[in-house]
mmCIF file of C-alpha atoms in Angstrom:
data_model
loop_
_atom_site.group_PDB
_atom_site.id
_atom_site.type_symbol
_atom_site.label_atom_id
_atom_site.label_comp_id
_atom_site.label_asym_id
_atom_site.label_seq_id
_atom_site.Cartn_x
_atom_site.Cartn_y
_atom_site.Cartn_z
ATOM 1 C CA MET A 724 213.145 51.469 166.357
ATOM 2 C CA ARG A 725 212.332 48.129 164.800
ATOM 3 C CA SER A 726 213.643 45.921 162.054
ATOM 4 C CA ALA A 727 211.407 45.447 159.013
ATOM 5 C CA THR A 728 211.600 42.814 156.298
ATOM 6 C CA ILE A 729 209.940 44.384 153.273
ATOM 7 C CA SER A 730 209.080 42.354 150.190
ATOM 8 C CA VAL A 731 208.513 44.250 146.943
ATOM 9 C CA LEU A 732 207.128 42.727 143.750
ATOM 10 C CA VAL A 733 208.362 44.719 140.735
ATOM 11 C CA GLU A 734 208.523 44.604 136.956
ATOM 12 C CA ASN A 735 211.762 42.874 135.961
ATOM 13 C CA GLU A 736 213.315 45.643 133.869
ATOM 14 C CA ALA A 737 216.505 47.684 133.813
ATOM 15 C CA GLY A 738 216.712 50.498 136.347
ATOM 16 C CA VAL A 739 214.062 49.288 138.807
ATOM 17 C CA LEU A 740 216.572 48.266 141.474
ATOM 18 C CA ALA A 741 218.390 51.594 141.047
ATOM 19 C CA ARG A 742 215.132 53.474 141.689
ATOM 20 C CA VAL A 743 214.394 51.423 144.804
ATOM 21 C CA ILE A 744 217.915 51.948 146.158
ATOM 22 C CA GLY A 745 217.742 55.625 145.229
ATOM 23 C CA LEU A 746 214.661 55.994 147.395
ATOM 24 C CA PHE A 747 216.650 54.745 150.399
ATOM 25 C CA SER A 748 219.862 56.647 149.749
ATOM 26 C CA GLY A 749 218.085 59.889 148.859
ATOM 27 C CA ARG A 750 216.381 59.948 152.252
ATOM 28 C CA GLY A 751 219.284 58.633 154.303
ATOM 29 C CA TYR A 752 217.696 55.270 155.163
ATOM 30 C CA ASN A 753 219.987 52.301 155.675
ATOM 31 C CA ILE A 754 219.570 48.898 154.044
ATOM 32 C CA ASP A 755 220.752 46.047 156.284
ATOM 33 C CA SER A 756 220.123 43.351 153.668
ATOM 34 C CA LEU A 757 219.040 43.301 150.030
ATOM 35 C CA THR A 758 218.200 40.415 147.700
ATOM 36 C CA VAL A 759 216.569 40.443 144.297
ATOM 37 C CA ALA A 760 215.726 37.767 141.737
ATOM 38 C CA PRO A 761 213.124 37.006 139.064
ATOM 39 C CA VAL A 762 210.162 35.051 140.443
ATOM 40 C CA GLU A 763 207.897 34.467 137.432
ATOM 41 C CA ARG A 764 208.405 31.685 134.923
ATOM 42 C CA ASP A 765 208.616 34.218 132.089
ATOM 43 C CA ARG A 766 210.985 36.382 134.211
ATOM 44 C CA SER A 767 208.600 39.362 133.913
ATOM 45 C CA LYS A 768 208.532 40.091 137.654
ATOM 46 C CA SER A 769 211.208 40.181 140.338
ATOM 47 C CA ARG A 770 210.999 40.077 144.097
ATOM 48 C CA ILE A 771 213.145 42.461 146.098
ATOM 49 C CA THR A 772 213.579 41.682 149.794
ATOM 50 C CA ILE A 773 214.883 44.541 151.912
ATOM 51 C CA VAL A 774 215.721 44.444 155.609
ATOM 52 C CA THR A 775 215.893 47.891 157.170
ATOM 53 C CA THR A 776 215.596 49.481 160.593
ATOM 54 C CA GLY A 777 213.620 52.549 161.620
ATOM 55 C CA THR A 778 210.814 53.984 163.660
ATOM 56 C CA GLU A 779 207.233 53.007 162.827
ATOM 57 C CA MET A 780 206.838 56.345 161.042
ATOM 58 C CA VAL A 781 209.993 55.873 158.953
ATOM 59 C CA ILE A 782 209.047 52.318 157.951
ATOM 60 C CA ALA A 783 205.515 53.443 157.033
ATOM 61 C CA GLN A 784 207.056 56.214 154.918
ATOM 62 C CA ILE A 785 209.410 53.757 153.188
ATOM 63 C CA LYS A 786 206.500 51.433 152.348
ATOM 64 C CA ALA A 787 204.361 54.300 151.036
ATOM 65 C CA GLN A 788 207.178 55.655 148.874
ATOM 66 C CA LEU A 789 207.991 52.186 147.519
ATOM 67 C CA ASP A 790 204.306 51.672 146.688
ATOM 68 C CA ARG A 791 204.325 54.874 144.595
ATOM 69 C CA LEU A 792 207.314 53.804 142.499
ATOM 70 C CA VAL A 793 206.642 52.606 138.982
ATOM 71 C CA PRO A 794 206.741 49.680 138.198
ATOM 72 C CA VAL A 795 206.053 48.344 141.712
ATOM 73 C CA TYR A 796 203.139 45.899 141.895
ATOM 74 C CA LYS A 797 202.990 45.228 145.633
ATOM 75 C CA VAL A 798 204.788 46.089 148.881
ATOM 76 C CA LEU A 799 204.497 43.901 151.993
ATOM 77 C CA ASP A 800 206.081 44.403 155.398
ATOM 78 C CA LEU A 801 206.444 40.724 156.253
ATOM 79 C CA THR A 802 207.251 41.522 159.879
ATOM 80 C CA MET A 803 203.778 43.061 160.262
ATOM 81 C CA GLU A 804 201.791 40.758 157.956
ATOM 82 C CA GLY A 805 202.084 37.756 160.250
ATOM 83 C CA PRO A 806 204.323 34.715 160.516
ATOM 84 C CA HIS A 807 207.072 34.547 157.931
ATOM 85 C CA LEU A 808 210.293 32.679 157.255
ATOM 86 C CA ALA A 809 213.572 34.478 156.655
ATOM 87 C CA ARG A 810 216.821 32.764 155.772
ATOM 88 C CA GLU A 811 220.277 33.731 154.637
ATOM 89 C CA LEU A 812 223.165 31.782 153.134
ATOM 90 C CA ALA A 813 226.819 32.344 153.996
ATOM 91 C CA LEU A 814 230.073 30.915 152.712
ATOM 92 C CA ILE A 815 232.686 31.108 155.468
ATOM 93 C CA LYS A 816 236.413 30.526 155.022
ATOM 94 C CA VAL A 817 238.366 29.508 158.124
ATOM 95 C CA ILE A 818 242.151 29.134 158.019
ATOM 96 C CA GLY A 819 243.796 27.280 160.850
ATOM 97 C CA ALA A 820 245.675 24.254 162.093
ATOM 98 C CA GLY A 821 245.740 21.888 165.043
ATOM 99 C CA GLU A 822 243.179 22.239 167.804
ATOM 100 C CA ALA A 823 241.614 25.381 166.271
ATOM 101 C CA ARG A 824 240.905 23.379 163.116
ATOM 102 C CA GLN A 825 239.231 20.586 165.106
ATOM 103 C CA GLU A 826 237.182 23.079 167.120
ATOM 104 C CA ALA A 827 236.008 24.771 163.906
ATOM 105 C CA LEU A 828 234.765 21.388 162.656
ATOM 106 C CA ARG A 829 232.980 20.672 165.952
ATOM 107 C CA LEU A 830 231.232 24.037 165.907
ATOM 108 C CA ALA A 831 230.298 23.628 162.253
ATOM 109 C CA ASP A 832 228.675 20.317 163.100
ATOM 110 C CA ALA A 833 226.739 21.889 165.981
ATOM 111 C CA PHE A 834 225.467 24.666 163.672
ATOM 112 C CA ARG A 835 224.770 22.202 160.841
ATOM 113 C CA ALA A 836 227.214 23.977 158.557
ATOM 114 C CA ARG A 837 228.415 21.900 155.620
ATOM 115 C CA VAL A 838 232.075 21.663 154.634
ATOM 116 C CA ILE A 839 232.024 22.421 150.894
ATOM 117 C CA ASP A 840 235.789 22.758 150.440
ATOM 118 C CA ALA A 841 238.723 21.595 152.511
ATOM 119 C CA SER A 842 242.485 21.759 152.264
ATOM 120 C CA THR A 843 245.231 21.031 154.765
ATOM 121 C CA GLU A 844 245.119 24.689 155.827
ATOM 122 C CA SER A 845 241.516 25.810 155.403
ATOM 123 C CA PHE A 846 237.825 24.996 155.297
ATOM 124 C CA ILE A 847 234.971 26.670 153.506
ATOM 125 C CA PHE A 848 231.658 26.175 155.297
ATOM 126 C CA GLU A 849 228.185 26.671 153.873
ATOM 127 C CA LEU A 850 225.626 27.775 156.455
ATOM 128 C CA THR A 851 221.956 28.587 155.947
ATOM 129 C CA GLY A 852 219.641 29.997 158.566
ATOM 130 C CA ALA A 853 218.359 33.060 160.330
ATOM 131 C CA THR A 854 220.670 36.069 160.403
ATOM 132 C CA ASP A 855 221.195 35.673 164.173
ATOM 133 C CA LYS A 856 222.379 32.092 163.672
ATOM 134 C CA LEU A 857 224.908 33.166 161.034
ATOM 135 C CA ASP A 858 226.124 36.042 163.220
ATOM 136 C CA ALA A 859 226.626 33.685 166.186
ATOM 137 C CA PHE A 860 228.579 31.197 164.067
ATOM 138 C CA LEU A 861 230.827 33.948 162.706
ATOM 139 C CA GLU A 862 231.595 35.244 166.211
ATOM 140 C CA LEU A 863 232.635 31.748 167.294
ATOM 141 C CA MET A 864 234.836 31.329 164.200
ATOM 142 C CA ARG A 865 236.725 34.632 164.668
ATOM 143 C CA PRO A 866 239.250 33.291 167.208
ATOM 144 C CA LEU A 867 239.590 30.047 165.239
ATOM 145 C CA GLY A 868 240.861 31.680 162.040
ATOM 146 C CA LEU A 869 237.891 33.312 160.299
ATOM 147 C CA ALA A 870 239.417 34.680 157.089
ATOM 148 C CA GLU A 871 236.581 35.588 154.734
ATOM 149 C CA VAL A 872 232.778 35.711 154.559
ATOM 150 C CA SER A 873 230.325 35.979 151.667
ATOM 151 C CA ARG A 874 226.629 36.385 152.522
ATOM 152 C CA THR A 875 223.579 36.365 150.275
ATOM 153 C CA GLY A 876 221.285 38.650 152.221
ATOM 154 C CA VAL A 877 217.889 37.699 153.571
ATOM 155 C CA ALA A 878 215.308 35.834 151.511
ATOM 156 C CA ALA A 879 211.875 35.886 153.163
ATOM 157 C CA ILE A 880 208.363 34.622 152.502
ATOM 158 C CA ALA A 881 205.048 34.665 154.389
ATOM 159 C CA ARG A 882 203.933 31.429 155.999
ATOM 160 C CA GLY A 883 200.614 29.835 155.148
ATOM 161 C CA THR A 884 198.466 30.729 152.142
ATOM 162 C CA LYS A 885 199.274 34.464 151.927
ATOM 163 C CA THR A 886 201.255 35.438 148.814
ATOM 164 C CA ILE A 887 202.722 38.650 147.463
ATOM 165 C CA SER A 888 201.054 38.318 144.057
#
């Protein structure tokens, strides 16, 4: 089993995301993370980034089936293409008082999380980074009053001159 970050360049039209998701759900594959947004100036194409886990055979099958979907332009398994960057954004609400509140601020500083909202009873932190970094921060916040989390999903891109288009 391995994790795969798959980038899919598609026509930006209604129903495309539903077809991509249908491919996964129809075959019982899990999606760990999903992001999608237009990437062309004229908004004609969108990039879908999917993080999934499976055997080499399953991931190869997913890529082949995605490649056959219309209107898919290109499918790249960034984890196999070479070096790539993957980041995620999280908004994290921590409710607490006293020493727990101070410890939450110290940890946020260590993780380079920004305080984007504060009250006398809570903080909302903004944290960007690799999924493992976000997971570690969340585990440390649990005993300090972690109340709510909103995550964007993984955005990824190949390093260097290689592009999806």
